[in-house]
mmCIF file of C-alpha atoms in Angstrom:
data_model
loop_
_atom_site.group_PDB
_atom_site.id
_atom_site.type_symbol
_atom_site.label_atom_id
_atom_site.label_comp_id
_atom_site.label_asym_id
_atom_site.label_seq_id
_atom_site.Cartn_x
_atom_site.Cartn_y
_atom_site.Cartn_z
ATOM 1 C CA GLN E 1 -52.035 92.752 202.101
ATOM 2 C CA GLU E 2 -50.142 93.709 205.768
ATOM 3 C CA GLN E 3 -52.231 95.196 207.933
ATOM 4 C CA LEU E 4 -50.174 97.158 210.856
ATOM 5 C CA VAL E 5 -51.450 98.236 214.333
ATOM 6 C CA GLU E 6 -49.507 100.896 217.136
ATOM 7 C CA SER E 7 -49.561 100.977 219.928
ATOM 8 C CA GLY E 8 -48.453 102.310 223.174
ATOM 9 C CA GLY E 9 -49.488 106.097 222.497
ATOM 10 C CA GLY E 10 -49.927 108.254 226.200
ATOM 11 C CA LEU E 11 -49.434 111.479 228.010
ATOM 12 C CA VAL E 12 -45.362 111.998 229.160
ATOM 13 C CA GLN E 13 -44.474 114.598 230.862
ATOM 14 C CA ALA E 14 -41.006 116.493 228.710
ATOM 15 C CA GLY E 15 -37.774 114.596 229.949
ATOM 16 C CA GLY E 16 -39.357 111.673 230.128
ATOM 17 C CA SER E 17 -39.807 108.569 228.079
ATOM 18 C CA LEU E 18 -42.474 106.386 226.310
ATOM 19 C CA THR E 19 -42.231 103.166 223.879
ATOM 20 C CA LEU E 20 -44.468 102.945 220.982
ATOM 21 C CA SER E 21 -45.163 99.958 219.138
ATOM 22 C CA CYS E 22 -46.192 98.213 215.723
ATOM 23 C CA ALA E 23 -47.546 94.642 215.287
ATOM 24 C CA ALA E 24 -48.393 93.691 211.652
ATOM 25 C CA SER E 25 -50.288 91.074 210.197
ATOM 26 C CA GLY E 26 -52.446 89.700 208.171
ATOM 27 C CA ARG E 27 -52.424 85.831 205.685
ATOM 28 C CA THR E 28 -49.956 86.755 203.340
ATOM 29 C CA PHE E 29 -47.208 89.282 205.314
ATOM 30 C CA ARG E 30 -43.528 89.560 204.179
ATOM 31 C CA ASN E 31 -40.786 90.945 204.948
ATOM 32 C CA TYR E 32 -40.403 94.069 204.711
ATOM 33 C CA ALA E 33 -38.739 97.724 205.989
ATOM 34 C CA VAL E 34 -40.191 100.073 208.507
ATOM 35 C CA GLY E 35 -41.037 103.758 208.872
ATOM 36 C CA TRP E 36 -42.462 105.881 211.912
ATOM 37 C CA PHE E 37 -43.708 109.126 210.942
ATOM 38 C CA ARG E 38 -45.789 111.951 212.887
ATOM 39 C CA GLN E 39 -47.921 114.366 212.471
ATOM 40 C CA ALA E 40 -49.014 117.537 214.280
ATOM 41 C CA PRO E 41 -51.620 119.435 214.338
ATOM 42 C CA GLY E 42 -51.495 121.814 211.488
ATOM 43 C CA LYS E 43 -48.356 120.620 210.180
ATOM 44 C CA GLU E 44 -46.933 117.972 207.810
ATOM 45 C CA ARG E 45 -46.751 114.417 208.092
ATOM 46 C CA GLU E 46 -42.812 114.185 208.727
ATOM 47 C CA PHE E 47 -40.581 111.103 208.768
ATOM 48 C CA VAL E 48 -39.300 110.236 212.127
ATOM 49 C CA VAL E 49 -36.779 106.766 211.939
ATOM 50 C CA ALA E 50 -36.894 103.758 209.723
ATOM 51 C CA ILE E 51 -35.279 100.360 209.986
ATOM 52 C CA THR E 52 -34.733 97.934 207.076
ATOM 53 C CA TRP E 53 -36.184 94.496 206.784
ATOM 54 C CA SER E 54 -33.036 92.571 207.924
ATOM 55 C CA GLY E 55 -32.604 95.727 211.529
ATOM 56 C CA ALA E 56 -29.248 96.205 210.399
ATOM 57 C CA THR E 57 -30.086 99.349 208.588
ATOM 58 C CA THR E 58 -31.854 102.369 210.371
ATOM 59 C CA ASP E 59 -32.045 106.496 209.433
ATOM 60 C CA TYR E 60 -33.589 108.369 211.557
ATOM 61 C CA ALA E 61 -34.388 112.040 211.058
ATOM 62 C CA ASP E 62 -32.219 114.719 212.568
ATOM 63 C CA SER E 63 -35.133 115.664 214.822
ATOM 64 C CA VAL E 64 -34.871 112.502 216.624
ATOM 65 C CA ARG E 65 -31.549 111.382 216.374
ATOM 66 C CA GLY E 66 -30.172 110.499 220.048
ATOM 67 C CA ARG E 67 -33.367 110.618 222.128
ATOM 68 C CA PHE E 68 -35.076 107.857 219.794
ATOM 69 C CA THR E 69 -34.279 104.231 218.888
ATOM 70 C CA ILE E 70 -35.952 101.615 216.329
ATOM 71 C CA SER E 71 -36.015 98.166 216.517
ATOM 72 C CA LYS E 72 -37.165 95.070 214.665
ATOM 73 C CA ASP E 73 -38.556 91.647 215.615
ATOM 74 C CA ASN E 74 -39.393 90.093 212.804
ATOM 75 C CA ALA E 75 -39.824 86.776 213.804
ATOM 76 C CA LYS E 76 -42.723 88.720 216.339
ATOM 77 C CA ASN E 77 -43.602 90.906 213.076
ATOM 78 C CA THR E 78 -42.739 93.546 215.768
ATOM 79 C CA VAL E 79 -40.745 96.762 215.598
ATOM 80 C CA SER E 80 -40.058 99.228 218.934
ATOM 81 C CA LEU E 81 -39.992 102.746 218.848
ATOM 82 C CA LEU E 82 -38.011 104.005 222.435
ATOM 83 C CA MET E 83 -38.452 107.613 222.869
ATOM 84 C CA ASN E 84 -36.538 108.764 225.389
ATOM 85 C CA SER E 85 -35.491 112.993 226.581
ATOM 86 C CA LEU E 86 -38.732 113.598 225.063
ATOM 87 C CA LYS E 87 -39.483 117.290 224.368
ATOM 88 C CA PRO E 88 -42.469 119.195 223.910
ATOM 89 C CA GLU E 89 -42.550 119.844 220.201
ATOM 90 C CA ASP E 90 -42.382 115.560 219.668
ATOM 91 C CA THR E 91 -46.125 115.847 220.613
ATOM 92 C CA ALA E 92 -48.497 114.595 217.794
ATOM 93 C CA VAL E 93 -50.061 111.448 216.398
ATOM 94 C CA TYR E 94 -47.506 108.479 214.631
ATOM 95 C CA TYR E 95 -47.727 106.490 212.326
ATOM 96 C CA CYS E 96 -46.522 102.910 212.034
ATOM 97 C CA ALA E 97 -46.085 102.069 207.706
ATOM 98 C CA GLY E 98 -45.004 99.040 206.375
ATOM 99 C CA THR E 99 -43.409 98.873 202.739
ATOM 100 C CA SER E 100 -41.312 95.495 200.656
ATOM 101 C CA LEU E 101 -38.937 98.193 199.053
ATOM 102 C CA LYS E 102 -35.204 99.018 200.384
ATOM 103 C CA TYR E 103 -35.305 102.610 199.093
ATOM 104 C CA GLY E 104 -36.396 105.828 199.678
ATOM 105 C CA LEU E 105 -37.625 104.829 203.361
ATOM 106 C CA ARG E 106 -37.757 108.729 204.080
ATOM 107 C CA TYR E 107 -40.785 109.021 201.673
ATOM 108 C CA GLN E 108 -44.139 108.175 202.690
ATOM 109 C CA TYR E 109 -45.166 106.985 198.493
ATOM 110 C CA THR E 110 -42.690 104.421 199.191
ATOM 111 C CA TYR E 111 -45.424 102.500 201.939
ATOM 112 C CA ASP E 112 -48.577 100.462 201.336
ATOM 113 C CA ALA E 113 -49.429 99.638 204.725
ATOM 114 C CA TRP E 114 -50.249 101.933 207.278
ATOM 115 C CA GLY E 115 -51.793 101.532 210.902
ATOM 116 C CA GLN E 116 -54.197 103.914 212.467
ATOM 117 C CA GLY E 117 -52.179 106.238 214.666
ATOM 118 C CA THR E 118 -51.620 106.519 218.485
ATOM 119 C CA GLN E 119 -51.224 110.697 219.695
ATOM 120 C CA VAL E 120 -48.785 111.116 222.125
ATOM 121 C CA THR E 121 -48.709 114.223 223.643
ATOM 122 C CA VAL E 122 -45.467 115.630 225.060
ATOM 123 C CA SER E 123 -45.777 118.361 228.353
ATOM 124 C CA SER E 124 -44.258 121.301 229.464
#
C-alpha cells in the first residue's frame, strides 16, 4: 500500500510561482503513475496533470497547460509540480494520487493511493 504526502502549498500573489511536492513511501512500494487533482470550495475535484511511471509521458488539463510543469524522480519516489503564472482561480486544495495503471489517468477512480492535500491560495 503506497502512501503519498503533499507539501509546498501556501499563499502567493497572482502571477507568482509555487512548487508542490508529492512523496511516496511504503514497505510494498511499486512504480506508479501520478496525477494531481484540485478542489476549490463549492466545486468538484478536477484533474490537473498526470505523468506516467517512467516520466516519459505527461497529460495536462487545458486550464494549466503552459503554466504548470510536472516532473518525476523515480529513484526518490518524488513528483514535483511547478506552478507558474498563478491565477486566483488556481486557488484550491491540491492532491496527488498514485496508480499502477497506465491508462485512464484523467479519472479519479483510476487511483488507489492519495495524499491528504495541500492548500494553495492565490491572492488577487
